CSV table of C-alpha atoms in Angstrom, one decimal:
chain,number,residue,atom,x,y,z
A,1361,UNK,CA,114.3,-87.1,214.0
A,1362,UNK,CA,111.2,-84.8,215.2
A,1363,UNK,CA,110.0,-85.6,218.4
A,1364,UNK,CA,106.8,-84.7,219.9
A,1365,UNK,CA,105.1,-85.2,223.3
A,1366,UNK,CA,101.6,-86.2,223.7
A,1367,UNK,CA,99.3,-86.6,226.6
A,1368,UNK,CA,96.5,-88.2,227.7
A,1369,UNK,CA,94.6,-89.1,231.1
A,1370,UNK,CA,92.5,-91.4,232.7
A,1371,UNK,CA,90.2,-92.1,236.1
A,1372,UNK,CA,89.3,-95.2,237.6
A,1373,UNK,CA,85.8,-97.1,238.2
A,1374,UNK,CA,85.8,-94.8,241.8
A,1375,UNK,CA,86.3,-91.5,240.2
A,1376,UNK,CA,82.8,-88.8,241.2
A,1377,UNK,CA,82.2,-88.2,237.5
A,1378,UNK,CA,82.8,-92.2,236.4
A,1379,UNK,CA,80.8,-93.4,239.4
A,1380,UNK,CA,77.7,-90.9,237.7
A,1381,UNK,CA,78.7,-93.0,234.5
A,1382,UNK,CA,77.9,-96.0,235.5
A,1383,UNK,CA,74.9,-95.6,238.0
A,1384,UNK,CA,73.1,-94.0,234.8
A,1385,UNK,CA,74.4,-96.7,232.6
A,1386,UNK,CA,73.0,-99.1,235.1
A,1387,UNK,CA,69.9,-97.4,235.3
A,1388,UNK,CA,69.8,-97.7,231.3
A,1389,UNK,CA,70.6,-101.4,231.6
A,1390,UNK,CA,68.0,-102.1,234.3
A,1391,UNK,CA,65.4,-100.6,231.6
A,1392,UNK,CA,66.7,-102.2,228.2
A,1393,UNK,CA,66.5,-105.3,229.5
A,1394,UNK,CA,62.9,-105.4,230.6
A,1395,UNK,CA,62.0,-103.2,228.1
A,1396,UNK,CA,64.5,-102.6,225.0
A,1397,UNK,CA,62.6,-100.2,223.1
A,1398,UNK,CA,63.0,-98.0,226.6
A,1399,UNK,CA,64.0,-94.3,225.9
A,1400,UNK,CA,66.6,-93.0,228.9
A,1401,UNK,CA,68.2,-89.9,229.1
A,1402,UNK,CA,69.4,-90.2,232.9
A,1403,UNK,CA,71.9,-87.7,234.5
A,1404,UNK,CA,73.9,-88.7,238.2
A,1405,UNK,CA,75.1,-86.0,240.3
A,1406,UNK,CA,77.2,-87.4,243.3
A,1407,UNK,CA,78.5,-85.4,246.4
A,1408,UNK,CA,79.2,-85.5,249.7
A,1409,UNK,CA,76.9,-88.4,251.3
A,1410,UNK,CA,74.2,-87.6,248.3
A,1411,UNK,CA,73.2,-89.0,244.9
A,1412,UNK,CA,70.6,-87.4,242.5
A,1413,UNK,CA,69.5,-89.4,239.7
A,1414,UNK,CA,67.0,-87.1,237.3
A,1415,UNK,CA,66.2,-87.5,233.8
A,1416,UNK,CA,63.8,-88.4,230.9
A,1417,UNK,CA,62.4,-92.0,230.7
A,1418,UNK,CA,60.2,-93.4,228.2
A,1419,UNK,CA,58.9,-97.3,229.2
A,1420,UNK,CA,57.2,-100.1,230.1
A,1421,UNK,CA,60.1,-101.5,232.3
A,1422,UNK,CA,60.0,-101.0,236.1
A,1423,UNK,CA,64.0,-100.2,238.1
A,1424,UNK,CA,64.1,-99.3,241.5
A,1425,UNK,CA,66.6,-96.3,241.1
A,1426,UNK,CA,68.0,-95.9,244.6
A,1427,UNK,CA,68.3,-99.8,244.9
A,1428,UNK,CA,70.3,-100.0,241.7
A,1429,UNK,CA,72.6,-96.6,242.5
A,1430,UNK,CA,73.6,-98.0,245.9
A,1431,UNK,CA,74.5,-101.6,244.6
A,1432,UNK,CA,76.7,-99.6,241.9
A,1433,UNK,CA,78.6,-97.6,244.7
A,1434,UNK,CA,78.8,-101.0,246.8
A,1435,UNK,CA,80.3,-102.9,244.1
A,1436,UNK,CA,83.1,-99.9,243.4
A,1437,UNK,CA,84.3,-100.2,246.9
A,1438,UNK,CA,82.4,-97.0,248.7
A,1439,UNK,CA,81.5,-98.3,252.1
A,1440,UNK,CA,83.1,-96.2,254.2
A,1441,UNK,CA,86.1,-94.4,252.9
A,1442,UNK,CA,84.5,-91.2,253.0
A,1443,UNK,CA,81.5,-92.0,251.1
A,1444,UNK,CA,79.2,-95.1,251.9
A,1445,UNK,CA,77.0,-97.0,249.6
A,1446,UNK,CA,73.9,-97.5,252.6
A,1447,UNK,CA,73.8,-94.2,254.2
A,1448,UNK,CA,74.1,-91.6,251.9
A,1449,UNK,CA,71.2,-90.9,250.3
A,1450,UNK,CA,69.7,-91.3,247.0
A,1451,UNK,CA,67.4,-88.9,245.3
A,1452,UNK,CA,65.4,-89.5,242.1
A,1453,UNK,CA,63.9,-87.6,239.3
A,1454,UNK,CA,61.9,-88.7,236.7
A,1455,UNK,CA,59.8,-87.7,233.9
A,1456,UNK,CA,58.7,-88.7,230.3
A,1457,UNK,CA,60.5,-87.5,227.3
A,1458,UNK,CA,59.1,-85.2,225.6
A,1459,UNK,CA,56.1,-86.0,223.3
A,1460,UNK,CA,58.0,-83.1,220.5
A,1461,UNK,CA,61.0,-84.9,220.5
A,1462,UNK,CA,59.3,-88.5,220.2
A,1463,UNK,CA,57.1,-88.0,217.2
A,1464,UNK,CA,60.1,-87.1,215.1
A,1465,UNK,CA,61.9,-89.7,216.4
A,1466,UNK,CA,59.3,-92.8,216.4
A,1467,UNK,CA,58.6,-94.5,212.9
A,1468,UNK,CA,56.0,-97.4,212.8
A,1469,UNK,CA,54.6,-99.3,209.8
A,1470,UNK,CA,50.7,-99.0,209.7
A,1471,UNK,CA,47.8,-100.9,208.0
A,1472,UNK,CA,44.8,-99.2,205.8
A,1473,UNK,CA,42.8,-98.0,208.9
A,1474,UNK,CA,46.1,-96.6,210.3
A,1475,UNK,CA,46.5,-98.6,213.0
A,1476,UNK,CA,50.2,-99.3,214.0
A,1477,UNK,CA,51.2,-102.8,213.2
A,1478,UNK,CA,55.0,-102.7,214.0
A,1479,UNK,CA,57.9,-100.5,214.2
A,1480,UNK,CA,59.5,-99.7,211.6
A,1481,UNK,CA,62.9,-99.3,213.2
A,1482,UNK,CA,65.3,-98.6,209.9
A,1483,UNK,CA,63.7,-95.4,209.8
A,1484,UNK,CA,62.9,-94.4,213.0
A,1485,UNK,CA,64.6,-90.4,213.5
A,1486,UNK,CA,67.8,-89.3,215.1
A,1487,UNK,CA,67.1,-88.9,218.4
A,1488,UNK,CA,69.4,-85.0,218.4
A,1489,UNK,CA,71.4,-82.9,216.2
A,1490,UNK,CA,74.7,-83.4,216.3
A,1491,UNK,CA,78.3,-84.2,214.7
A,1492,UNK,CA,80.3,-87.5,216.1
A,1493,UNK,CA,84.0,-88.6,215.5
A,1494,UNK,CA,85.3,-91.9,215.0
A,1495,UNK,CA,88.8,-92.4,215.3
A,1496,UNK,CA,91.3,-95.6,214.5
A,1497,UNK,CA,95.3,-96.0,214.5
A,1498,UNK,CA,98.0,-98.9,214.3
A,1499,UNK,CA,99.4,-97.5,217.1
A,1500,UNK,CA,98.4,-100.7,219.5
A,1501,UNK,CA,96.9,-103.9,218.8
A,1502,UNK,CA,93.4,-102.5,219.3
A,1503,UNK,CA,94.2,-99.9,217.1
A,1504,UNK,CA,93.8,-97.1,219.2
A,1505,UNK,CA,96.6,-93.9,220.2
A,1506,UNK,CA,99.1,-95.4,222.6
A,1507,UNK,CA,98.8,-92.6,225.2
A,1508,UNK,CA,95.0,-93.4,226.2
A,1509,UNK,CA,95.2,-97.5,226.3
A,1510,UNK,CA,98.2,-96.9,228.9
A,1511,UNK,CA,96.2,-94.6,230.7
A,1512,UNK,CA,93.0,-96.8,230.5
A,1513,UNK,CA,95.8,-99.8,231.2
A,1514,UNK,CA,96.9,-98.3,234.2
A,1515,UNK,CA,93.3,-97.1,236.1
A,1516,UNK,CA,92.4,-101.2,235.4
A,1517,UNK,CA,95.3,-101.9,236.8
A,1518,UNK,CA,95.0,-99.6,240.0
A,1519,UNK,CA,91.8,-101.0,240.8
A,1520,UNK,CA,92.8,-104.6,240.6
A,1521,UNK,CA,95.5,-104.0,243.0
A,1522,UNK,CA,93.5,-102.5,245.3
A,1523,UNK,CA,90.9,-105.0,245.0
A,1524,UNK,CA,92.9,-108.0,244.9
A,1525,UNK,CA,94.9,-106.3,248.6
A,1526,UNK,CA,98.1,-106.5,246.1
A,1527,UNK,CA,98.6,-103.1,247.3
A,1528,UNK,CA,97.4,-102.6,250.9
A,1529,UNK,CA,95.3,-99.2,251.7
A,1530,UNK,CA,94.2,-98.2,248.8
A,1531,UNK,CA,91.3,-96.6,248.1
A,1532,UNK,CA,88.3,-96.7,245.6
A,1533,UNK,CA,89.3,-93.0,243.6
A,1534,UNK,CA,92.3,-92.5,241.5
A,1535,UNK,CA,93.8,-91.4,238.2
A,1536,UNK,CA,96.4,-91.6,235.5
A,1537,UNK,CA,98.1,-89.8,233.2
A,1538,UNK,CA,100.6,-90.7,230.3
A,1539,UNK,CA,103.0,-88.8,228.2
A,1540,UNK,CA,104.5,-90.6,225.1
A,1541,UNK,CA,107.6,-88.9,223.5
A,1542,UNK,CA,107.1,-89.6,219.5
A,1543,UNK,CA,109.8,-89.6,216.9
A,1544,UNK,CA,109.0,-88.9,213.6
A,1545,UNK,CA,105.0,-89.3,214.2
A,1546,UNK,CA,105.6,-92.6,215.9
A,1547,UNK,CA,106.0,-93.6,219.8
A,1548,UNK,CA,109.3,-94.1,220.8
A,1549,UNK,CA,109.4,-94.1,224.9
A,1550,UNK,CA,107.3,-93.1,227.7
A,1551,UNK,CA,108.3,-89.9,228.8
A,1552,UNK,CA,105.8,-89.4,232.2
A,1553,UNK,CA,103.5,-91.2,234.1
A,1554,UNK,CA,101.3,-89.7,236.8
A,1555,UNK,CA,99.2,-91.8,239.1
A,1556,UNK,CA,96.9,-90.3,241.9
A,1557,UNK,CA,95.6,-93.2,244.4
A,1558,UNK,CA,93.6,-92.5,246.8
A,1559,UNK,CA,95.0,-94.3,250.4
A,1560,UNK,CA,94.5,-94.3,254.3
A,1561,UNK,CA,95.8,-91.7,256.3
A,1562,UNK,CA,98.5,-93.7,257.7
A,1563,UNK,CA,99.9,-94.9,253.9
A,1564,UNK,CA,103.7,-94.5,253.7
A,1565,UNK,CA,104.3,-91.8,250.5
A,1566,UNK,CA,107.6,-92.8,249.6
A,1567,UNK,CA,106.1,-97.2,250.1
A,1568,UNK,CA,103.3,-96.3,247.8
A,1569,UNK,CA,105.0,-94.7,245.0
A,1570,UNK,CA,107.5,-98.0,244.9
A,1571,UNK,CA,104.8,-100.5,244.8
A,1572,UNK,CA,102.6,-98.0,242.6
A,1573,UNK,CA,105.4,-98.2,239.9
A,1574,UNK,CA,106.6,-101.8,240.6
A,1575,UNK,CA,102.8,-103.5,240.4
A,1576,UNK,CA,101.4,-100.8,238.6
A,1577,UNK,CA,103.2,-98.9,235.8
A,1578,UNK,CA,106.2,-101.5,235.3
A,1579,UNK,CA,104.0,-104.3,234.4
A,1580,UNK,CA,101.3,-102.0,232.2
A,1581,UNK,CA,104.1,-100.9,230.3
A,1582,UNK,CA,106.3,-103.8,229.7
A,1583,UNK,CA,102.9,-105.1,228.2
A,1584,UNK,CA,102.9,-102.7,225.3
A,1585,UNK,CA,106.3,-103.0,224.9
A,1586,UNK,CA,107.1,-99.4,226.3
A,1587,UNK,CA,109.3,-100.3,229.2
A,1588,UNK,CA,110.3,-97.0,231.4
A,1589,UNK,CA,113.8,-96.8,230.9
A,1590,UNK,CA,116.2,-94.5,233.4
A,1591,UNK,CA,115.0,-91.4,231.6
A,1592,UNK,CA,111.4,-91.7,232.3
A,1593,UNK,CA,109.6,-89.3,235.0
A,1594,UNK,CA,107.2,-90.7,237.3
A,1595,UNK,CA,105.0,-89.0,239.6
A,1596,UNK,CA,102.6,-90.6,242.5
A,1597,UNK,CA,100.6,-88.6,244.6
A,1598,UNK,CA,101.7,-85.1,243.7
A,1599,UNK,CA,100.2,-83.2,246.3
A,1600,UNK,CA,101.9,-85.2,249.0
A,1601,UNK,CA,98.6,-87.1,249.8
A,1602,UNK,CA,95.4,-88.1,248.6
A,1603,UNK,CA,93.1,-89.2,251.5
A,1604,UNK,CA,90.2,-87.3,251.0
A,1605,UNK,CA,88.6,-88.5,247.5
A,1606,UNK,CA,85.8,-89.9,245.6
A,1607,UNK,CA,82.0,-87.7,246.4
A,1608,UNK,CA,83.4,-86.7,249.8
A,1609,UNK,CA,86.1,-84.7,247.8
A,1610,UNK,CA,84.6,-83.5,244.5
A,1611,UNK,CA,81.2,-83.4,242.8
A,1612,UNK,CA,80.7,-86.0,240.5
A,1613,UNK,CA,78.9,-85.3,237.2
A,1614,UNK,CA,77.2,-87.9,234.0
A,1615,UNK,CA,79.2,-87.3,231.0
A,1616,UNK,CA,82.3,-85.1,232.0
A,1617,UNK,CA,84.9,-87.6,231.2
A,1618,UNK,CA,84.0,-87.4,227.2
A,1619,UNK,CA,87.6,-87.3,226.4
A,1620,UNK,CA,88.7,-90.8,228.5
A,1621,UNK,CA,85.7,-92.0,227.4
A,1622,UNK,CA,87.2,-91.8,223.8
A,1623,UNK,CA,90.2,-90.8,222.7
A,1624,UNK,CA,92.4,-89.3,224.8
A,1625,UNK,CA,92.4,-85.9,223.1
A,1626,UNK,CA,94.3,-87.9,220.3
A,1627,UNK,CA,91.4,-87.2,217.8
A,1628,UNK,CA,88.3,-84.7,217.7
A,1629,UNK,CA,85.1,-85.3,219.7
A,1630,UNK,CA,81.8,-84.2,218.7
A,1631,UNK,CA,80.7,-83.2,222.5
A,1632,UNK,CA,77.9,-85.4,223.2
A,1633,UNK,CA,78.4,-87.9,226.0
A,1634,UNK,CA,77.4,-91.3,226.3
A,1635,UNK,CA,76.3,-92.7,229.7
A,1636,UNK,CA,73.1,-92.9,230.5
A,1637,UNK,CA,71.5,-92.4,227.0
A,1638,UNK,CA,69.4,-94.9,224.9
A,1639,UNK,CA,70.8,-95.9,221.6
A,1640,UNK,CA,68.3,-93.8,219.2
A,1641,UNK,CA,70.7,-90.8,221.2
A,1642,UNK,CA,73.2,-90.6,218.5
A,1643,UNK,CA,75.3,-89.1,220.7
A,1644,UNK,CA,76.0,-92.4,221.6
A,1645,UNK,CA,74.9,-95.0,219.2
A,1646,UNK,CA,76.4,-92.2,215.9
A,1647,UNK,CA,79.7,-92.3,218.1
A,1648,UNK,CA,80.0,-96.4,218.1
A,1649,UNK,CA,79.4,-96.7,214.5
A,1650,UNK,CA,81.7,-94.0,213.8
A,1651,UNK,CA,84.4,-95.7,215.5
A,1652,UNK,CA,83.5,-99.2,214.0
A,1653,UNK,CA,83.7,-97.5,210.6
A,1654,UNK,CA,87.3,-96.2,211.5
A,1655,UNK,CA,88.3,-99.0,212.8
A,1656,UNK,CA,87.2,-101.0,209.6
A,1657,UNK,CA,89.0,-98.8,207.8
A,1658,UNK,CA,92.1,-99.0,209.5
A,1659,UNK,CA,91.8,-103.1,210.0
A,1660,UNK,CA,91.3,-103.4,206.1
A,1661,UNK,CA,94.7,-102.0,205.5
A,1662,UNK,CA,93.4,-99.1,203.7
A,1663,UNK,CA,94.9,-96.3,206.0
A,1664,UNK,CA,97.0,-96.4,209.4
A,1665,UNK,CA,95.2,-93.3,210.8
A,1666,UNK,CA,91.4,-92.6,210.2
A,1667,UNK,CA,89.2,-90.0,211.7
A,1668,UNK,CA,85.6,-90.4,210.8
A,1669,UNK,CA,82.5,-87.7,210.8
A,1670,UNK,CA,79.1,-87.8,211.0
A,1671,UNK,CA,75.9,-85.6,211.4
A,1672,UNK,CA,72.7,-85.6,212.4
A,1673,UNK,CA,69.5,-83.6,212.5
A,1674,UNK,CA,66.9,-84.6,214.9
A,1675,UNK,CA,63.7,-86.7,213.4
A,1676,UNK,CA,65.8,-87.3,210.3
A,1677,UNK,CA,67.5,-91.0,209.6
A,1678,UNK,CA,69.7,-90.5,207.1
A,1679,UNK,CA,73.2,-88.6,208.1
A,1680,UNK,CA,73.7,-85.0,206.7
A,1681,UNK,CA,77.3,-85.4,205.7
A,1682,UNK,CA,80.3,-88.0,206.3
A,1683,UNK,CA,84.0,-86.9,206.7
A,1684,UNK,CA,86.6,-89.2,206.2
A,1685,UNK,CA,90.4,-87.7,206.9
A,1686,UNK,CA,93.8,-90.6,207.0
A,1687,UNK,CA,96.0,-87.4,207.0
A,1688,UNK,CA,97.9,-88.7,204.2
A,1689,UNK,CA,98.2,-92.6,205.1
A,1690,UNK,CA,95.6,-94.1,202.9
A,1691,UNK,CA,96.4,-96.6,200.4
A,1692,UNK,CA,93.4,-95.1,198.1
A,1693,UNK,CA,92.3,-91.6,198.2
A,1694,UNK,CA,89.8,-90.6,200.8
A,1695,UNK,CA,86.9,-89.6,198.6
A,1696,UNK,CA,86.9,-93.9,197.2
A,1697,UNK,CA,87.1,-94.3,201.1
A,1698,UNK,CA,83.6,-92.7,201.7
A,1699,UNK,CA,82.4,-94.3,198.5
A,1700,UNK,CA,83.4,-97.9,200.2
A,1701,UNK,CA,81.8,-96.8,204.0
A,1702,UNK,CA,79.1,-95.9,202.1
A,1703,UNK,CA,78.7,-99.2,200.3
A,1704,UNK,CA,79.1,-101.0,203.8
A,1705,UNK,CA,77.5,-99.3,206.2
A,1706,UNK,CA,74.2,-98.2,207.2
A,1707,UNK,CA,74.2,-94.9,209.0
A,1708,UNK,CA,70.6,-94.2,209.5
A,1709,UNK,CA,69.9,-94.4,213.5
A,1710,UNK,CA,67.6,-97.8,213.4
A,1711,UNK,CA,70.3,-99.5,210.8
A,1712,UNK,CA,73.1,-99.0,213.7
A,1713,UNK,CA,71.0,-100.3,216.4
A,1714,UNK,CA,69.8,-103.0,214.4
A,1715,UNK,CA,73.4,-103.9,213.5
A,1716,UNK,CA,75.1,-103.7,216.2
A,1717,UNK,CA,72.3,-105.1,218.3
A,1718,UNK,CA,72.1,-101.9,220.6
A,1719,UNK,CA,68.7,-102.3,222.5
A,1720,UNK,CA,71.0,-104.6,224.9
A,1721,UNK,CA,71.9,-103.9,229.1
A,1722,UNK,CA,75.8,-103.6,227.8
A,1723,UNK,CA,76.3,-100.7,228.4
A,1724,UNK,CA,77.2,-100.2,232.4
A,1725,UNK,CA,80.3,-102.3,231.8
A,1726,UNK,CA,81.8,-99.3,229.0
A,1727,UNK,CA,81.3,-96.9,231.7
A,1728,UNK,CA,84.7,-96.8,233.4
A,1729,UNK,CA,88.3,-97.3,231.3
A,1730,UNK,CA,86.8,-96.3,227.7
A,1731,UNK,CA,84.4,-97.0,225.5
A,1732,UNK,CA,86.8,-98.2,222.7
A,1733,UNK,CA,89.8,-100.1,222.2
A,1734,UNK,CA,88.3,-102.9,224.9
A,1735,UNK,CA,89.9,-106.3,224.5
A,1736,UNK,CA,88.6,-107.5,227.5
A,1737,UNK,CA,84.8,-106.5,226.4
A,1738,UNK,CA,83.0,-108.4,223.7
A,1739,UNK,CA,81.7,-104.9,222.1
A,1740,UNK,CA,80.2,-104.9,218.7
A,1741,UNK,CA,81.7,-102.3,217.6
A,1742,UNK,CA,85.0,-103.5,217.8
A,1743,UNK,CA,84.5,-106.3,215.6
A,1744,UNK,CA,85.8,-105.1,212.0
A,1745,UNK,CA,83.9,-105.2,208.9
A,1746,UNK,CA,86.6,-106.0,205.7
A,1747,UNK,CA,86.3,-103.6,203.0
């Protein structure tokens, strides 16, 4: 049999660059659900005892930025490992997005006189250019590559140990990483896993790795059915320590965990990220539909593996091209596979949002361990349309 390795990573909930997630998701939030026609673009930037929140906002809603950034950091565990949710401070701003970008991207129905009588949201423009992936497998239950759910299995799990004091001394920050040996294109074994956990100074290495791998990895993998068997490498805390973490320890940045965020490197990514952005961003709401169209795909029985394109021009609705590839599992050919996503789905900006009932505050909670392949999240785009 041919084997193959593949690797993928993830951070948990007190990562820099996941923290930056979800302060500007909870920004967005705060905003959709005073004012869900809001138009956010918000950016975080995190360091030592700072956060600056700048950005583009377009509403009637009020959110008291700082307020909502330090209840964020509070409620990850930052108050006073390095980092503290009161006394660092918090930096805003804010301006109005820009009136070129809005009049290609606003569509309203008028009367006679021309006086605006309602949105007309099916049309409304794309909110960017841009190409998004969607991506699907029968690799796991929720359809999804088997290297990224452990990884995204084991940062949950992290942080409910420390949480929950099932592991003592732990600290907010951390990360995983998960190589899966495959034999003939299908997982066989896990071959690595990495875990970095962030602990007091006076945390025993050689204690932490055993309760790391006996409450941690043992039980995340004996869930999937991918025990570690004598064979399997695992590695805690490779540097020898991992005290100084979180802001205090590295710059955290909105949107540079794209590839957690999705896939795990398992399939292509467009390059747009997702936190902090409105759903007429297709960066965002083109990348959910995408996924809920490979996922349909996949859920229908008509392929195992489906990667799914689409495009974009700014102030245009309808996509510039779809892209279907099931590299070589589909039960039909792919070109009667765009003719059926076609048939079933409306790809236009305003259709998506309208479907998938977008102008929500839902989106703070996808901000940490994936956007997809979320059991424990009731996300539309998870729930499969039959073709």
């Amino acid at each position: 049999m041919a084997k193959t390795l593949f690797t993928s990573e993830s951070v948990t909930e007190g990562h820099p660059d996941k923290m930056a997630d979800q302060i500007s998701d909870a920004v967005l939030d705060a905003l959709l659900e005073q004012d869900p026609k809001s138009r956010v673009a918000v950016e975080t930037l995190l360091t030592n005892g700072a956060c600056i929140i700048a950005g583009e906002v377009t509403t009637n809603a009020y959110a008291d930025m700082a307020k909502i950034a330090r209840r964020v950091i509070k409620e990850i565990g930052y108050d006073g490992c390095g980092f503290h949710h009161e006394t660092s401070g918090v930096m805003t701003a804010i301006k109005e997005q820009s009136s070129d970008i809005a009049q290609g991207v606003d569509s309203f129905t008028k009367d006679k006189g021309g006086k605006i009588i309602k949105e007309d949201l099916k049309n409304i423009g794309a909110g960017d250019q841009g190409l998004m992936f969607g991506f699907a497998c029968d690799e796991t239950t929720e359809l999804m590559p088997l290297p990224i759910v452990l990884a995204q299995r084991l940062c949950q799990r992290l942080a409910e140990v420390r949480k929950k004091n099932i592991i003592k001394g732990l600290f907010p920050d951390g990360k995983s990483q998960v190589t899966v040996e495959y034999s003939d294109g299908k997982p066989s074994r896990i071959h690595t896993v990495l875990i970095a956990a962030q602990h007091q100074k006076d945390k025993d290495q050689a204690e932490l790795k055993k309760e790391i791998t006996e409450k941690v990895i043992k039980p995340v993998m004996k869930s999937y059915g991918f025990p570690i068997d004598d064979k399997t490498i695992i590695y805690v805390n490779t540097t020898g320590k991992f005290v100084i973490g979180g802001p205090e320890g590295d710059t955290g940045l909105t949107g540079r965990k794209i590839i957690v965020d999705t896939y795990g490197g398992y399939a292509r990514h467009g390059g747009g990220a997702f936190s902090g952005k409105d759903p007429s961003k297709v960066d965002r709401s083109g990348c959910y539909a995408a996924r809920w169209v490979a996922k349909s795909v996949v859920a229908s029985g008509l392929a195992s593996k489906c990667e799914f394109q689409l495009a974009y021009a700014i102030g245009r609705p309808e996509p510039l091209s779809l892209y279907v590839n099931t590299y070589g599992t589909g039960t039909i050919s792919d070109e009667k596979i765009i003719e059926l996503i076609k048939k079933n789905f409306d790809l236009r900006p305003g259709a998506i949002i309208e479907d998938l009932k977008l102008r929500r505050p839902i989106y703070r909670q996808t901000a940490a361990y994936g956007h997809f392949g979320r059991p424990d999240l009731d996300l539309p785009w998870e729930k499969v349309k039959k073709l």
